[in-house]
Short mmCIF file of C-alpha atoms in Angstrom, two decimals:
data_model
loop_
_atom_site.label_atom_id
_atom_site.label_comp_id
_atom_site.label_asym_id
_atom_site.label_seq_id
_atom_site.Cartn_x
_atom_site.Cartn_y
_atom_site.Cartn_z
CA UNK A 88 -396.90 117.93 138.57
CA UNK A 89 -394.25 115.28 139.70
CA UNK A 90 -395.75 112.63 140.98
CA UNK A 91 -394.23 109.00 142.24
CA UNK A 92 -396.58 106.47 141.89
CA UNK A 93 -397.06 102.89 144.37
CA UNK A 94 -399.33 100.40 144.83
CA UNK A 95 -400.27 101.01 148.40
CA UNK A 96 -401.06 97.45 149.58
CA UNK A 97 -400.84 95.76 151.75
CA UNK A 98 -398.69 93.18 149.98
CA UNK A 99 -398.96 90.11 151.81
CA UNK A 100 -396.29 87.42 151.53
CA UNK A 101 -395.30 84.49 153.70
CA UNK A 102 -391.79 84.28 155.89
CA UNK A 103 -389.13 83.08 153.59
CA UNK A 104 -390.23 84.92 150.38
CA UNK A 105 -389.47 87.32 148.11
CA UNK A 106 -391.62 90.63 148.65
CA UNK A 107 -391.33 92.78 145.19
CA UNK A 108 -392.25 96.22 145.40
CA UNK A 109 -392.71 98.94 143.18
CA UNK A 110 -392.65 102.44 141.92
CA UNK A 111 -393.36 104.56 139.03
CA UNK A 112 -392.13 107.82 138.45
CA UNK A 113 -393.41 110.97 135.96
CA UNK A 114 -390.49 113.15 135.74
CA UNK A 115 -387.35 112.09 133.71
CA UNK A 116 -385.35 114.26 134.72
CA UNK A 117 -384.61 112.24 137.99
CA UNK A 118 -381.60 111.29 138.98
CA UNK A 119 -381.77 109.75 142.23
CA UNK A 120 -384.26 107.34 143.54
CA UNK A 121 -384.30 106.16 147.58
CA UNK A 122 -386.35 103.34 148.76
CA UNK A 123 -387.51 104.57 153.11
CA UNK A 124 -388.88 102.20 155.54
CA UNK A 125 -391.23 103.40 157.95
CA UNK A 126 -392.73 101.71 160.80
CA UNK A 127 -395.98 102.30 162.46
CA UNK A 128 -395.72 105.29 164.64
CA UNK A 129 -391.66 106.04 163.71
CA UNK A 130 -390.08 108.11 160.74
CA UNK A 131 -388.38 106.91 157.73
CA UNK A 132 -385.71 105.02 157.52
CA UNK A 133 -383.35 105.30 154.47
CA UNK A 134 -382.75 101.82 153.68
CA UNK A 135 -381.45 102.02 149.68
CA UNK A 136 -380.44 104.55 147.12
CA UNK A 137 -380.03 103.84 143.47
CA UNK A 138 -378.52 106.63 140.89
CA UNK A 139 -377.76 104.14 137.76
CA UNK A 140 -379.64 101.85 135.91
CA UNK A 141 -379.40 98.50 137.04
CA UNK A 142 -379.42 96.46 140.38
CA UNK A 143 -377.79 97.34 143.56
CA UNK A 144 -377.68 95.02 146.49
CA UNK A 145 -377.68 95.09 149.90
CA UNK A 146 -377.53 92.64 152.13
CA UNK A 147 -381.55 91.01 152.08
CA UNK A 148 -382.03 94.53 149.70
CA UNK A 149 -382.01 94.78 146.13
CA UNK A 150 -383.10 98.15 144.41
CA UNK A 151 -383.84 98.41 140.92
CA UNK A 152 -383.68 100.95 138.51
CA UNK A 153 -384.79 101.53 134.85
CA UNK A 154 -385.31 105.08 133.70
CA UNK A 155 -386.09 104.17 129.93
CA UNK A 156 -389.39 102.44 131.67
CA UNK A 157 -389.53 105.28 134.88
CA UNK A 158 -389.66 102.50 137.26
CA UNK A 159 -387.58 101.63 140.34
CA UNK A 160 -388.70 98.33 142.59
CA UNK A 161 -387.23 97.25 145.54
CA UNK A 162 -386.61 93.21 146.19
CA UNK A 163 -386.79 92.30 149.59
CA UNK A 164 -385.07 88.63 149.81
CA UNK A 165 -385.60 85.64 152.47
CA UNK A 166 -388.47 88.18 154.02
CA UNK A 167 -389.07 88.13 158.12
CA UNK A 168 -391.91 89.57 160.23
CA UNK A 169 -389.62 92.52 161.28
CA UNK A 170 -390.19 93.44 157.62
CA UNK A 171 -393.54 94.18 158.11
CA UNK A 172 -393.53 98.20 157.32
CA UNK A 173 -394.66 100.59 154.94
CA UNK A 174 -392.37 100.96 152.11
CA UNK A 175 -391.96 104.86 150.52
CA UNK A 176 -390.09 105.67 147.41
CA UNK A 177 -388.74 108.76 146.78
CA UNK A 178 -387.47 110.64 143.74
CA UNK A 179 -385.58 113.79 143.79
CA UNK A 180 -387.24 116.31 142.27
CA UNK A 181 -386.41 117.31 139.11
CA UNK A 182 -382.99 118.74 136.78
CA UNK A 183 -383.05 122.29 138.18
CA UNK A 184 -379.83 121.81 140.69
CA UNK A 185 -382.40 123.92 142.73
CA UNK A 186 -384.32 121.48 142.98
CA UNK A 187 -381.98 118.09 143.20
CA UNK A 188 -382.04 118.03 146.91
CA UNK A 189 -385.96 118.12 147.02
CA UNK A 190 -387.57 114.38 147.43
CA UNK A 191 -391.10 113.49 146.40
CA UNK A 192 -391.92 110.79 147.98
CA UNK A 193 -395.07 108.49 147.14
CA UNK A 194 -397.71 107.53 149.23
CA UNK A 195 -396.03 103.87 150.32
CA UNK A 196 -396.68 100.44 149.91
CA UNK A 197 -397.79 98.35 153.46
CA UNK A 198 -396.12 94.79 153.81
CA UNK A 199 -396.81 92.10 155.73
CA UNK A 200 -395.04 89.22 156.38
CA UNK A 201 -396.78 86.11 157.89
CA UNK A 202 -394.86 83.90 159.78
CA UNK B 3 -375.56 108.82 158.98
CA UNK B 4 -376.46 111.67 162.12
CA UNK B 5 -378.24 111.91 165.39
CA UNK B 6 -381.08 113.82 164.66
CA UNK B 7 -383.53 115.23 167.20
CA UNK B 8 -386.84 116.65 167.71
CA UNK B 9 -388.57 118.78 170.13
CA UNK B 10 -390.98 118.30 171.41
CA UNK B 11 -391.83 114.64 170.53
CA UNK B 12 -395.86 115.17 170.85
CA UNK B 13 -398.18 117.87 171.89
CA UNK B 14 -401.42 119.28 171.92
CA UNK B 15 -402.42 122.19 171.26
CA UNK B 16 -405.69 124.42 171.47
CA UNK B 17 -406.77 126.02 168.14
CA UNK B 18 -405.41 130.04 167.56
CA UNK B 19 -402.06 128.97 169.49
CA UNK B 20 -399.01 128.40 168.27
CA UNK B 21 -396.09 126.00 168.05
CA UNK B 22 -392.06 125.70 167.85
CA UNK B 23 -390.82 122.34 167.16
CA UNK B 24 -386.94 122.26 167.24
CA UNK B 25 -384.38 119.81 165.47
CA UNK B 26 -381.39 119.40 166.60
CA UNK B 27 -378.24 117.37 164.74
CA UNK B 28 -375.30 116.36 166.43
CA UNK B 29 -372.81 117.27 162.93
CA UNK B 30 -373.02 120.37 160.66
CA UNK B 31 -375.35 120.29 157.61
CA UNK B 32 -376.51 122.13 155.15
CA UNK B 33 -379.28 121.36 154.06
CA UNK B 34 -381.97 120.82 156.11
CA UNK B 35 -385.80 120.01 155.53
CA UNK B 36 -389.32 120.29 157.11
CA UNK B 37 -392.05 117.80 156.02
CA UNK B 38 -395.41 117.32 156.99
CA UNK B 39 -396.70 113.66 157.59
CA UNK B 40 -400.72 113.99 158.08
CA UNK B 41 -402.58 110.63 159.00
CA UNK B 42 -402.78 107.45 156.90
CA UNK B 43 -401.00 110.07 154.11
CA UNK B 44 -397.30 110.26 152.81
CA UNK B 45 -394.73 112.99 153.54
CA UNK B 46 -395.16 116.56 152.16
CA UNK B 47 -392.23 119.08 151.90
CA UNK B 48 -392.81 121.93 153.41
CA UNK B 49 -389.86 123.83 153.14
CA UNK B 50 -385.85 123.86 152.95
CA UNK B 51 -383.69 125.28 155.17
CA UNK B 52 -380.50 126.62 154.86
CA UNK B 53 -378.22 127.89 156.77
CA UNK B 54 -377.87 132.07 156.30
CA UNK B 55 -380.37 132.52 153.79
CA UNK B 56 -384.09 132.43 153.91
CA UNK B 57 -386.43 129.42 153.91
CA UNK B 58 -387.70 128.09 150.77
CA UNK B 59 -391.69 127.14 150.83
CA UNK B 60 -393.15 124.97 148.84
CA UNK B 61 -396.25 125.68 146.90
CA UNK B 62 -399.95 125.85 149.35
CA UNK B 63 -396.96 126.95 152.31
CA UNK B 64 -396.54 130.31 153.38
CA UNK B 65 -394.20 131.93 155.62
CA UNK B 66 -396.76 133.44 157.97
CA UNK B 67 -398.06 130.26 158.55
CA UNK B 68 -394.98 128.22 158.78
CA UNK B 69 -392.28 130.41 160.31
CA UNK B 70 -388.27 128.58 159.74
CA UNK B 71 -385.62 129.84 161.77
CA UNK B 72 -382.09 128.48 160.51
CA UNK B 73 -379.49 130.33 163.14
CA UNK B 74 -376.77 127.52 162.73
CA UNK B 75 -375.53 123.95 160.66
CA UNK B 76 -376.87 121.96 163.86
CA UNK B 77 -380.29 123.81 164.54
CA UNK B 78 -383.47 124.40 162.67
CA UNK B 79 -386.90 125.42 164.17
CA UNK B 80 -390.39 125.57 162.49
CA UNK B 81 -393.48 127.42 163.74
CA UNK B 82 -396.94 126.01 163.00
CA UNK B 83 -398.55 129.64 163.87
CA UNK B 84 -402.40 130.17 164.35
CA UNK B 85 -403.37 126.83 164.58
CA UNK B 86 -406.32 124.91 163.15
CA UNK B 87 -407.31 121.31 163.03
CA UNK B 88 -406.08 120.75 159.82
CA UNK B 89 -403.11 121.56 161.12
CA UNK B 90 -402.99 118.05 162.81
CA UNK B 91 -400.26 116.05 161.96
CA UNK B 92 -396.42 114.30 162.50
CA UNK B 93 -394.11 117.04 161.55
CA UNK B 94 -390.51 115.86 160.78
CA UNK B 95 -387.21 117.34 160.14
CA UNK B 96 -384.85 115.33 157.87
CA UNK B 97 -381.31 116.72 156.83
CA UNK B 98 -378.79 115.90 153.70
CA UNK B 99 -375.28 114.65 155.22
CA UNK B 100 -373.03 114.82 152.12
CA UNK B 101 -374.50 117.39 149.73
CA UNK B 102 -373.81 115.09 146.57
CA UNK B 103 -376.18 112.16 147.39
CA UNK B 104 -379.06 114.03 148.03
CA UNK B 105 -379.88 111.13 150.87
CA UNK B 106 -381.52 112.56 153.77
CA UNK B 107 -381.76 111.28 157.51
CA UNK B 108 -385.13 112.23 159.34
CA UNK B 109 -385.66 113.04 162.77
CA UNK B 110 -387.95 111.21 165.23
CA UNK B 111 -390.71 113.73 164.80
CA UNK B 112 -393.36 115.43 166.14
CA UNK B 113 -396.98 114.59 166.57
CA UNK B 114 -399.51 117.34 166.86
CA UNK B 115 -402.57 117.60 167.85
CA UNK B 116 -405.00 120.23 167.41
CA UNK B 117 -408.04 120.69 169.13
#
């Protein structure tokens, strides 16, 4: 069973600071990890991907990736109000190239940001 | 990323009927993907689409049940057939754009009702 695992919240953190979230993953054969934002009521919105290990930035976004430790985290700089979502990772599925497009996604982490 | 669209964008339905919800892309792809969003819960593959060959269902979805028609790159349609309560749920199409970063781009999608 592949399974992605997250905290799901809600993480509370004040206007200005850095929200850290995270994400555990059980199969390691994964190559691709994707960080979706989804407000309440709307789909997901693709905001990162991440294939090596290391950081990749964008813009307020950092993603993280380790896949000694199966973990991927996303850093959310400087955060605002309008960042109040609930944050899904996803992990493509597995080493079968049947299977690379598939995503599991976990269940999400909720954030809030206070003003 | 693509223009993706869903039909219809909500409905509800009376238990024993059945329903079509379209997606719609404005650029060919081809892979395309059917998830099932049920409340307070994270997104569950249902099946993928491709064009000129047969849906493939993921395990506890059957093709009785869950009908895909893929007749074109742009076009994708899923059947929620015999309808229960359980059935209850945001339905969303998402497609892959490049077919090497296994990102995909999800539609609006569609909330059902079942009563």
């Amino acid at each position: 069973q592949k399974e992605v695992e997250q905290n799901s919240g809600p993480l509370s953190v004040p206007e200005g600071a850095i929200a850290s979230l995270n994400c555990t993953y059980s199969d390691r054969g994964s190559q691709s990890f994707f960080w979706y934002r989804q407000y309440s009521g709307k789909s997901p919105e693709l905001i990162m991907s991440i294939y090596s290990n290391g950081d990749k930035e964008d813009g307020r976004f950092t993603a993280q990736l380790n896949k000694a430790s199966q973990y991927v985290s996303l850093l959310i700089r400087d955060s605002q109000p309008s960042d109040s979502a609930t944050y899904l990772c996803a992990v493509n599925s597995g080493t079968a190239f049947s299977d690379f497009q598939k995503l599991v996604f976990g269940t999400g982490t909720r954030l809030l940001v206070s003003p | 990323s693509a223009v993706i669209s869903q039909k219809p964008s909500r409905d509800i339905c009376q238990r024993g009927t059945s329903l079509t919800i379209q997606c719609q892309v404005d650029s060919q792809v081809t892979m395309m993907f059917w998830y099932r969003q049920q409340p307070g819960q994270s997104l569950t593959l249902i099946a993928t689409a491709n064009q000129g060959s047969e849906a493939t269902y993921e395990s506890g979805f059957v093709i009785d049940k869950f009908p895909i028609s893929r007749p074109n790159l742009t076009f994708s349609t899923l059947t929620v057939s015999n309808m229960s309560p359980e059935d209850s749920s945001i339905y969303l199409c998402s497609v892959e754009l490049t077919g090497w970063s296994y990102e995909q781009y999800f539609g609006p999608g569609t909330r059902l009702t079942v009563t």
